mmCIF file of C-alpha atoms in Angstrom:
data_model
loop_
_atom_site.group_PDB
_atom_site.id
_atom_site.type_symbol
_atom_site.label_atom_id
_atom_site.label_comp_id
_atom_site.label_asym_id
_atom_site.label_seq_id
_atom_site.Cartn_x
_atom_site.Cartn_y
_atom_site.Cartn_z
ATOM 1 C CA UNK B 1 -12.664 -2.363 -19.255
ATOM 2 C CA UNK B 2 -11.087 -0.953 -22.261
ATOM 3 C CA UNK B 3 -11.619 -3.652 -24.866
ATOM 4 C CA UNK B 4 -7.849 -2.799 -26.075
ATOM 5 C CA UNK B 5 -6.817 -4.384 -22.832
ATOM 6 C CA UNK B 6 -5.798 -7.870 -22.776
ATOM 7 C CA UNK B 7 -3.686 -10.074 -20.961
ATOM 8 C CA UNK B 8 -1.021 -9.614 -23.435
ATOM 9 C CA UNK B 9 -0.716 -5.615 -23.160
ATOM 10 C CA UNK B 10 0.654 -4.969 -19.458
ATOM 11 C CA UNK B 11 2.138 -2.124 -17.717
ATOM 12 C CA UNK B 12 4.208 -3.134 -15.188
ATOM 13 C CA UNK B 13 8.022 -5.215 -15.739
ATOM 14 C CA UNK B 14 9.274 -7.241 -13.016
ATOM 15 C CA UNK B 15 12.495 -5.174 -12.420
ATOM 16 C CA UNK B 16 9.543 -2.243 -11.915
ATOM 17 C CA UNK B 17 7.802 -4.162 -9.128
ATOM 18 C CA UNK B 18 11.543 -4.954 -7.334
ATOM 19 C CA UNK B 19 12.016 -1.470 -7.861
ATOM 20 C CA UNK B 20 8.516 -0.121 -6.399
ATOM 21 C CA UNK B 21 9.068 -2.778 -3.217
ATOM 22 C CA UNK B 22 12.487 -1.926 -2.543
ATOM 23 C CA UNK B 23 11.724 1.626 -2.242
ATOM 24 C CA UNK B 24 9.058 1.001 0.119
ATOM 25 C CA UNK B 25 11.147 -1.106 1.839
ATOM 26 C CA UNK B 26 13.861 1.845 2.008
ATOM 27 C CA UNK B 27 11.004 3.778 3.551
ATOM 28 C CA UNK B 28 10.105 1.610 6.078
ATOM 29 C CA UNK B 29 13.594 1.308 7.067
ATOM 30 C CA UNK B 30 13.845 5.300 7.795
ATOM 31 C CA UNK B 31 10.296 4.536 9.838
ATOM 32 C CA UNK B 32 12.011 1.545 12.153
ATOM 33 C CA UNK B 33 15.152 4.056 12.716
ATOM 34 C CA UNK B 34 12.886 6.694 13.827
ATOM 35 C CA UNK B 35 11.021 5.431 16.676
ATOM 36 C CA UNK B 36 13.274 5.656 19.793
ATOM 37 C CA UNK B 37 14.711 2.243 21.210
ATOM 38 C CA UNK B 38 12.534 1.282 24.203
ATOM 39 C CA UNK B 39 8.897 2.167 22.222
ATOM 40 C CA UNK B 40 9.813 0.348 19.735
ATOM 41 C CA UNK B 41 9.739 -2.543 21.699
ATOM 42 C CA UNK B 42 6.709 -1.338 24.325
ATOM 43 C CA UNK B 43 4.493 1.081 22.517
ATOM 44 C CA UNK B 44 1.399 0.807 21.165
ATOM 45 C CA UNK B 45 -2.186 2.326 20.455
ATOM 46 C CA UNK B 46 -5.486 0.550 21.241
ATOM 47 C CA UNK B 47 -4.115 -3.181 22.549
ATOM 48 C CA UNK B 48 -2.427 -3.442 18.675
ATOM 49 C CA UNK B 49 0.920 -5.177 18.565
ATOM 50 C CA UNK B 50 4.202 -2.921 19.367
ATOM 51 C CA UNK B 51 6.470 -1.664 16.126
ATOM 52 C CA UNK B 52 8.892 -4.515 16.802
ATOM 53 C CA UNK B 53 5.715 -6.911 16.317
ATOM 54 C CA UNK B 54 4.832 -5.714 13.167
ATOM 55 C CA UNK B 55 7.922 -5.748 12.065
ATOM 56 C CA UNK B 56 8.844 -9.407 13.016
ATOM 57 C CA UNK B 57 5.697 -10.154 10.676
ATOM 58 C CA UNK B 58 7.130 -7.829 7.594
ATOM 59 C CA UNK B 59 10.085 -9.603 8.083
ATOM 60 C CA UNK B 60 8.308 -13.085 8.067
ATOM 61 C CA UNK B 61 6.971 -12.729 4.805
ATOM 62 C CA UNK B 62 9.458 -10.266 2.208
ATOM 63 C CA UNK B 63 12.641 -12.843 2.145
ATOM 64 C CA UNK B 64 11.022 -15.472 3.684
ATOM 65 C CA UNK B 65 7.821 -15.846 1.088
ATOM 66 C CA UNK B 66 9.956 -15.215 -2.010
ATOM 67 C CA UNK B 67 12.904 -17.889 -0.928
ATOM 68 C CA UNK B 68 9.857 -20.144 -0.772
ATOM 69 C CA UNK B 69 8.189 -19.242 -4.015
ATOM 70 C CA UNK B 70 11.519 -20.010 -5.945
ATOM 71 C CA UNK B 71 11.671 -23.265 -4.231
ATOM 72 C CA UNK B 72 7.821 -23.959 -4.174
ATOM 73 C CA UNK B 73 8.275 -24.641 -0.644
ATOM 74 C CA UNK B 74 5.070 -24.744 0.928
ATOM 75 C CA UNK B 75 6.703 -24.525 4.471
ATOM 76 C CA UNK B 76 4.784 -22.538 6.873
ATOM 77 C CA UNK B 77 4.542 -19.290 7.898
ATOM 78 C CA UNK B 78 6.953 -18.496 11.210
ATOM 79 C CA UNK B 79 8.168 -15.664 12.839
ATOM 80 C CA UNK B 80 11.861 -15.137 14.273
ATOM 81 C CA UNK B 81 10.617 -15.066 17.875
ATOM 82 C CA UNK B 82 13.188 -13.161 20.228
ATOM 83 C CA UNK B 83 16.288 -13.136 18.376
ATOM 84 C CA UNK B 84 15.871 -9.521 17.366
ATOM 85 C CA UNK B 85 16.229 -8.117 21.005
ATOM 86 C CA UNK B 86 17.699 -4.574 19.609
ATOM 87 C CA UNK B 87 16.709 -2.259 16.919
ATOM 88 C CA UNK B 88 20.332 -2.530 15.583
ATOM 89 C CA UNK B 89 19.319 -6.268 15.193
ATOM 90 C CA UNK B 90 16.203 -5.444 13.439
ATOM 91 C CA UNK B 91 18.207 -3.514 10.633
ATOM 92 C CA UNK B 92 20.729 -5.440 10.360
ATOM 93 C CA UNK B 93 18.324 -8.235 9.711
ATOM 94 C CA UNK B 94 16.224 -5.761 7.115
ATOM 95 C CA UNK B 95 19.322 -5.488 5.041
ATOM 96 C CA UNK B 96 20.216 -8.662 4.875
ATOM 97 C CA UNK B 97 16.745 -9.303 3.812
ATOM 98 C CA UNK B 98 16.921 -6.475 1.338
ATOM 99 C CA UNK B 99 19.608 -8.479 -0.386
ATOM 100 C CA UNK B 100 18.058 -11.514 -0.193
ATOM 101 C CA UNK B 101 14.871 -10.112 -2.112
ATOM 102 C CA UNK B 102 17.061 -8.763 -5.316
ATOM 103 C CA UNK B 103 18.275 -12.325 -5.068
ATOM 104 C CA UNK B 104 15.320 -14.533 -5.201
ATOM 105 C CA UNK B 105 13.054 -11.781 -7.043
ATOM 106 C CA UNK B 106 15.823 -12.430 -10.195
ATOM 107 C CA UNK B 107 15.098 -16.447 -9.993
ATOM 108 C CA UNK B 108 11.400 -16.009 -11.008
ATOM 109 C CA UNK B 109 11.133 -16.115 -14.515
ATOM 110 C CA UNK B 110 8.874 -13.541 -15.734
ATOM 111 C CA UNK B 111 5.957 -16.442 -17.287
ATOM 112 C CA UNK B 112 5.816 -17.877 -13.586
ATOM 113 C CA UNK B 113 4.021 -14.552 -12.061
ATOM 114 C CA UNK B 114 0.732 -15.777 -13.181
ATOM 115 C CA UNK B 115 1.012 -19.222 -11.928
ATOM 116 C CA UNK B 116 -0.161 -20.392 -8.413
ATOM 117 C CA UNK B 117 1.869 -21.515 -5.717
ATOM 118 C CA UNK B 118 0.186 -22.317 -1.774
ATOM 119 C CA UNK B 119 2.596 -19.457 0.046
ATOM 120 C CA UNK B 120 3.335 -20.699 3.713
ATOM 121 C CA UNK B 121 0.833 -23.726 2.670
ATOM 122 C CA UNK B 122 -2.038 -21.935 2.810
ATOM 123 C CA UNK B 123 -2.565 -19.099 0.580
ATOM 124 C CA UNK B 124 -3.119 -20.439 -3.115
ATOM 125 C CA UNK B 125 -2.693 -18.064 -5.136
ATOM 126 C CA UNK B 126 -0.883 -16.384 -8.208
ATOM 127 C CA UNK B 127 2.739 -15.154 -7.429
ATOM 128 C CA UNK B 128 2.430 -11.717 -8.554
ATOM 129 C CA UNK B 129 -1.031 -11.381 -6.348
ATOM 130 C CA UNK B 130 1.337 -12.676 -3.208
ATOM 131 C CA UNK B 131 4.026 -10.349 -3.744
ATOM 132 C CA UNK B 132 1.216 -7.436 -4.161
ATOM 133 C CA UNK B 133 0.211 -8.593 -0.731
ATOM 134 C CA UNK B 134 3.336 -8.257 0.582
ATOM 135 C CA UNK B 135 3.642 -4.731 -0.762
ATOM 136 C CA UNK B 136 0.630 -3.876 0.561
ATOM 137 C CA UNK B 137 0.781 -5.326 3.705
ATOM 138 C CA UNK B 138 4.100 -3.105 4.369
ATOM 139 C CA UNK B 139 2.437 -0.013 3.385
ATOM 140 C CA UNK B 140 -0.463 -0.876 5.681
ATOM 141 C CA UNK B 141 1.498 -1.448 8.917
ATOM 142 C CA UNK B 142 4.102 0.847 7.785
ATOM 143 C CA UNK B 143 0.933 3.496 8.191
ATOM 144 C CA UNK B 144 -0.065 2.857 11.432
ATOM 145 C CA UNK B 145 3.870 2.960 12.449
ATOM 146 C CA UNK B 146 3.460 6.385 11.434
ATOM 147 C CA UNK B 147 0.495 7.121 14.193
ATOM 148 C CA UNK B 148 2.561 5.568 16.597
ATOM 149 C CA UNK B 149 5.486 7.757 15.811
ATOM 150 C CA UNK B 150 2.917 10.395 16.060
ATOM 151 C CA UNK B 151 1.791 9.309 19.415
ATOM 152 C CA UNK B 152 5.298 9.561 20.265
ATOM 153 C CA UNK B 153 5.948 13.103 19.195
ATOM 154 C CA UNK B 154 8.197 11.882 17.089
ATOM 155 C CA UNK B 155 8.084 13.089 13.242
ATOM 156 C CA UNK B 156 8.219 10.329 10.606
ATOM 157 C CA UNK B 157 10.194 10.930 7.354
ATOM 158 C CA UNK B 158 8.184 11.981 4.555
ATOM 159 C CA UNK B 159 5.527 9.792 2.734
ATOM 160 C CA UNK B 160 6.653 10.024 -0.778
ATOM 161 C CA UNK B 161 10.463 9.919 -0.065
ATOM 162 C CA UNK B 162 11.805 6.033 -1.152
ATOM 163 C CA UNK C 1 17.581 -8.249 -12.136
ATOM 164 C CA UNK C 2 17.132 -11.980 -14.294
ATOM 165 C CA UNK C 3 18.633 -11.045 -17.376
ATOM 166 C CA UNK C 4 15.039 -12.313 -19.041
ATOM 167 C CA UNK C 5 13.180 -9.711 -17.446
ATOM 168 C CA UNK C 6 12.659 -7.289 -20.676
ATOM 169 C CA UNK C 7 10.536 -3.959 -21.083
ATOM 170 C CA UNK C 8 8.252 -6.037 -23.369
ATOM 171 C CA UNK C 9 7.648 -8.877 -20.636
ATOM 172 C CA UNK C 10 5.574 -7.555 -18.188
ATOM 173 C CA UNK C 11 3.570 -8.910 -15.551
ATOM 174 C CA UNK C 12 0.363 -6.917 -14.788
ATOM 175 C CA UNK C 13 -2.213 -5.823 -17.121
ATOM 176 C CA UNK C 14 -4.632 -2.756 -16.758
ATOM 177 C CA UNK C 15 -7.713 -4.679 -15.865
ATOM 178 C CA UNK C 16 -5.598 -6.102 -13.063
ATOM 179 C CA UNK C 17 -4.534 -3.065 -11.987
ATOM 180 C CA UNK C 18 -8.041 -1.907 -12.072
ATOM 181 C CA UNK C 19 -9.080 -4.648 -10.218
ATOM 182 C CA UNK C 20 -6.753 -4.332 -7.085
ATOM 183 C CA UNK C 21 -7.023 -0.492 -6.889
ATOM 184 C CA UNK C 22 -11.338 -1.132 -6.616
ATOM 185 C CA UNK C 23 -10.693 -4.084 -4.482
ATOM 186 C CA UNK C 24 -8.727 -1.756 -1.799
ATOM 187 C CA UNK C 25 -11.545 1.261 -2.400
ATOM 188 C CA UNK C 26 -13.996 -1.286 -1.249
ATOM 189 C CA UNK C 27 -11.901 -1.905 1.821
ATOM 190 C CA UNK C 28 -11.565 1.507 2.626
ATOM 191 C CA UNK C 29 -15.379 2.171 2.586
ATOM 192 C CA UNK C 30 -15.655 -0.333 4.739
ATOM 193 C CA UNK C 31 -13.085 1.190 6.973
ATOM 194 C CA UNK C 32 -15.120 4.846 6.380
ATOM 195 C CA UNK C 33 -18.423 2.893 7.715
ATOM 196 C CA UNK C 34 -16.788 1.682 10.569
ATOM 197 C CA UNK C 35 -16.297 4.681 12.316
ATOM 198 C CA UNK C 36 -18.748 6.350 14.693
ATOM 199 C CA UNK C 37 -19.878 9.192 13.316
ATOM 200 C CA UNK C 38 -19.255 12.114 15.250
ATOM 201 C CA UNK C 39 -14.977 10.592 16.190
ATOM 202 C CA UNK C 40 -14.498 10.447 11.973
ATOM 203 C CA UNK C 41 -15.119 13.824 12.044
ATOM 204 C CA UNK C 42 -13.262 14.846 15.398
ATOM 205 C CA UNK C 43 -11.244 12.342 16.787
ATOM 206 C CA UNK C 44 -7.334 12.226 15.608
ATOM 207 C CA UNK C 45 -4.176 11.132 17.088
ATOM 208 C CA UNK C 46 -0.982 13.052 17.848
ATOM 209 C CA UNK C 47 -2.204 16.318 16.006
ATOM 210 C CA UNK C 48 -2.802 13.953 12.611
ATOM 211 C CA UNK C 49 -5.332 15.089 10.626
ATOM 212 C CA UNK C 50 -9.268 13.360 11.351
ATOM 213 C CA UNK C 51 -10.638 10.563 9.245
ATOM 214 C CA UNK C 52 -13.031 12.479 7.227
ATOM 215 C CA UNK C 53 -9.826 15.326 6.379
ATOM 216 C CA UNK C 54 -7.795 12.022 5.541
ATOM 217 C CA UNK C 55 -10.636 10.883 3.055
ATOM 218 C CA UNK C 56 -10.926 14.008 1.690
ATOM 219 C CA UNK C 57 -7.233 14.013 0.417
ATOM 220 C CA UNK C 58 -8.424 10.203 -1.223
ATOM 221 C CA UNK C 59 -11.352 11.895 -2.693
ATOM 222 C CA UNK C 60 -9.003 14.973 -4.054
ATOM 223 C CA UNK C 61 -7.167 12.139 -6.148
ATOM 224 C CA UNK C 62 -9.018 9.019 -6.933
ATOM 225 C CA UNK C 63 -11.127 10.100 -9.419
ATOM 226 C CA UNK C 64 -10.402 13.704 -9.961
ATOM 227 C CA UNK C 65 -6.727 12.240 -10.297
ATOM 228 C CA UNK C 66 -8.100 10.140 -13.636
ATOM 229 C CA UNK C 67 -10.077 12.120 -15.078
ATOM 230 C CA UNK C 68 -7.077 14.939 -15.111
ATOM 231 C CA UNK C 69 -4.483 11.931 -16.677
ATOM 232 C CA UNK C 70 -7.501 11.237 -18.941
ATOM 233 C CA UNK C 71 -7.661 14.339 -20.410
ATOM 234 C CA UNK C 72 -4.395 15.544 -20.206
ATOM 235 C CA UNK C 73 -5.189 18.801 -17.545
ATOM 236 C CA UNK C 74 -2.872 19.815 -15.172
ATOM 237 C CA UNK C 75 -5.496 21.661 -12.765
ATOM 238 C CA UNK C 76 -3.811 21.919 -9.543
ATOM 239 C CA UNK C 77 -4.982 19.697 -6.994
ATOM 240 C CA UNK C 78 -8.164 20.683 -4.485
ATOM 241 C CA UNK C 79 -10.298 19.166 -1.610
ATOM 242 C CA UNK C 80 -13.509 19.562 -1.344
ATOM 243 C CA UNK C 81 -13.992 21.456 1.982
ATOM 244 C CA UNK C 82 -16.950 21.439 3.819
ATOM 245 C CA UNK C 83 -19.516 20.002 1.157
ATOM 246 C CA UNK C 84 -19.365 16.673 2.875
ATOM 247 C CA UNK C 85 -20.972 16.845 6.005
ATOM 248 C CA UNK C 86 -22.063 13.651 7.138
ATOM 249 C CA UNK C 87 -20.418 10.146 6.990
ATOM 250 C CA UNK C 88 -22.848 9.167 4.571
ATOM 251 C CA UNK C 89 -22.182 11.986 2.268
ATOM 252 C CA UNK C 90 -18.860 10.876 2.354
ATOM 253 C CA UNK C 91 -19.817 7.529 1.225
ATOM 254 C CA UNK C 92 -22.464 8.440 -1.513
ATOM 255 C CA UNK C 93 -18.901 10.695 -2.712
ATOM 256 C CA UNK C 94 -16.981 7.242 -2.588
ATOM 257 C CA UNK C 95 -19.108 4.946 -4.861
ATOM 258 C CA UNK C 96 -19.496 7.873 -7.438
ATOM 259 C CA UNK C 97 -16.012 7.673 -7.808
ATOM 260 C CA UNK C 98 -16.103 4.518 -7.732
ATOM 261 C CA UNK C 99 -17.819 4.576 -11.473
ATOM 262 C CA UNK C 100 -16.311 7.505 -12.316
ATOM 263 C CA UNK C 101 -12.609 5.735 -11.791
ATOM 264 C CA UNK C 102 -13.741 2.441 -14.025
ATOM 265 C CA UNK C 103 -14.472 5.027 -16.546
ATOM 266 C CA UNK C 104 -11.655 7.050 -16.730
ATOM 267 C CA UNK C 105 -9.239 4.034 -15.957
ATOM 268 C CA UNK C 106 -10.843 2.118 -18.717
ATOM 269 C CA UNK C 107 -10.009 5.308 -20.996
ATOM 270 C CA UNK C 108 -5.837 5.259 -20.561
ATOM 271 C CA UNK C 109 -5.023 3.109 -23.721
ATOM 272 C CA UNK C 110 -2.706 0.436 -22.342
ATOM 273 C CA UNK C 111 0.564 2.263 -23.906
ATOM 274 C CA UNK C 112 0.194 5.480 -22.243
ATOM 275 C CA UNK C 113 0.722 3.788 -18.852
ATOM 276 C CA UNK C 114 4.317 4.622 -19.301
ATOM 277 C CA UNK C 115 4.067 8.413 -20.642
ATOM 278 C CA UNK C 116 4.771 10.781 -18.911
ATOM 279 C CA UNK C 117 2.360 13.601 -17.702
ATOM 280 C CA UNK C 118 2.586 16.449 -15.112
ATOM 281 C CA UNK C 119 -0.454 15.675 -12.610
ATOM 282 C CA UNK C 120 -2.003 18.527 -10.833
ATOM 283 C CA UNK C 121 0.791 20.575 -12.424
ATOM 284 C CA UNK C 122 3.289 19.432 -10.313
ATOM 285 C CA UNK C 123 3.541 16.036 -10.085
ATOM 286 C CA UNK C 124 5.317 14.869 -13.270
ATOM 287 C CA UNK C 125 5.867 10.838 -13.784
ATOM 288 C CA UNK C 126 5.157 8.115 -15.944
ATOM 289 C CA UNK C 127 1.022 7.533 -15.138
ATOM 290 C CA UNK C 128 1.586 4.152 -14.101
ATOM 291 C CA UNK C 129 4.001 5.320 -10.990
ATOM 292 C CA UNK C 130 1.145 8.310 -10.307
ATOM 293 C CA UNK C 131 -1.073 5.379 -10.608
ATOM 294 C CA UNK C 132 0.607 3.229 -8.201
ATOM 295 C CA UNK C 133 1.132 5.993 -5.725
ATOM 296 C CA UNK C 134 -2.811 6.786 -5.231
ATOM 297 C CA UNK C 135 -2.972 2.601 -4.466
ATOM 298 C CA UNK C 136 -0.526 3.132 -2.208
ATOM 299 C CA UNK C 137 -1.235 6.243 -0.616
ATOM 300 C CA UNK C 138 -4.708 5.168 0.235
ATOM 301 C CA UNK C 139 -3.385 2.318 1.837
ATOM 302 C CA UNK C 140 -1.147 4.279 3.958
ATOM 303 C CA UNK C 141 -3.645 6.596 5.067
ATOM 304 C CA UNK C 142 -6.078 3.538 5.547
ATOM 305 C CA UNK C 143 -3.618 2.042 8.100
ATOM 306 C CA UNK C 144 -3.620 5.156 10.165
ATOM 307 C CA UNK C 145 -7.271 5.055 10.197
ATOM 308 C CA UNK C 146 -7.261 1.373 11.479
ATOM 309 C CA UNK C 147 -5.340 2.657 14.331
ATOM 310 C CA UNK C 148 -7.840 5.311 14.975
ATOM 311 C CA UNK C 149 -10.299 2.746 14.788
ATOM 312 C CA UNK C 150 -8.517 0.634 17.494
ATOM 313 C CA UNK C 151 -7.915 3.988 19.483
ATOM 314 C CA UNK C 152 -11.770 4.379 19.597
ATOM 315 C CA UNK C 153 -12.251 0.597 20.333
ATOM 316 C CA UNK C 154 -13.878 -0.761 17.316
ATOM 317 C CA UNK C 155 -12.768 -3.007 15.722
ATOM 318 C CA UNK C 156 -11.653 -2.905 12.102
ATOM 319 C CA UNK C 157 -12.411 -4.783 9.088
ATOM 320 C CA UNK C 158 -10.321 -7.863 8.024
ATOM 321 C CA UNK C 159 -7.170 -6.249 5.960
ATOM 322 C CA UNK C 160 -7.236 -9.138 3.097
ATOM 323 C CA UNK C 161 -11.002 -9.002 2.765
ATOM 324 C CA UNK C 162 -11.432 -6.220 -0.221
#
């Protein structure tokens, strides 16, 4: 690495990352309102879970993990089972959730992204790798959403749009 | 957004950046071995483009995408057609970039992250959002390939292994 880079010269702020996550999540919203009702719920490629399956996990972690890291909860990992049983509930439930991220994303103070907390009791690791992970992990089953809407015939909204 | 979240408090540096872009190249060639060799050149899913025409697009940016902030040229952006013929070809492709992204990476002094410059002449945005948009565009395109790799019935590697 560039020996001008050191822990103290960064490149990303907090209200960047809320930013960068909230438009993905604004993305993944369009995805979820694209497929039509019943796939969601029955479709899938290669014995992977169904849309509403992934989603129930995304939905898991984004409010979920960061309600936990601001209360160093270390309760575990759970998902919301069948309560969602339409995809009106499913987006109703993402915007709630989208709320609840601004919310608890503004109670960590900017020095506690480098410390450690045990997410869901079992992954130990620095806050700002976590919420990386969540980021990612949207984009990655956000992408195979997108073959499925494929599958479907259905055309997915534009990669780059947030 | 907490009102102590500043410009000037940030909460990645370019190292870590660095460090989670490589880590999620390694998964990728991982993904890129894991296909048979004759379906990552053929096999697709509802008219999507193959694996090896999805890695090409990675290849167009990664490290021609650096090299271009680097030095400041706007040359629009290109493939490389039909040079790489082979899954391995691909791969020996892959880990020169790999080098040839530390390089270039290591090369963007830390306040230049934020400038703005006008990739492949059309593309104009502070480097760290073009930055985080080839991280996240591989990752997209690397979930579609999972389900490719499900379609075909192999299975994939381990998303948080990088």
């Amino acid at each position: 690495m560039n020996a001008t880079a050191t822990a103290t010269e960064q490149i990303i702020s907090p209200s960047q990352l809320l930013a960068h996550w909230q438009g993905h999540r604004s993305l993944t919203r369009r995805v979820i309102e694209a497929f039509p009702e019943k796939e969601f719920f029955e479709y899938s490629i290669g014995g992977m879970r169904t849309a509403s399956q992934l989603v129930l996990e995304l939905l898991a972690i984004g409010a979920p993990a960061m309600k936990a890291i601001v209360e160093r909860d270390e309760k575990p990992y759970t998902e919301a089972g069948n309560a969602l049983t339409t995809k009106a509930l499913f987006l109703q439930q993402w915007d709630a959730d989208t709320d609840a991220i601004n919310t608890y994303f503004a109670q960590v103070p900017t020095e506690d992204f480098g410390k450690t907390f045990n997410l869901f009791g079992q992954y130990n690791s620095p806050i700002i790798h976590s919420i990386l992970y969540f980021i990612d992990n949207e984009i990655h089953h956000r992408g195979q959403l997108y073959v499925y809407l494929r599958g479907l015939g259905v055309e997915p909204p534009f990669f780059w749009e947030r």
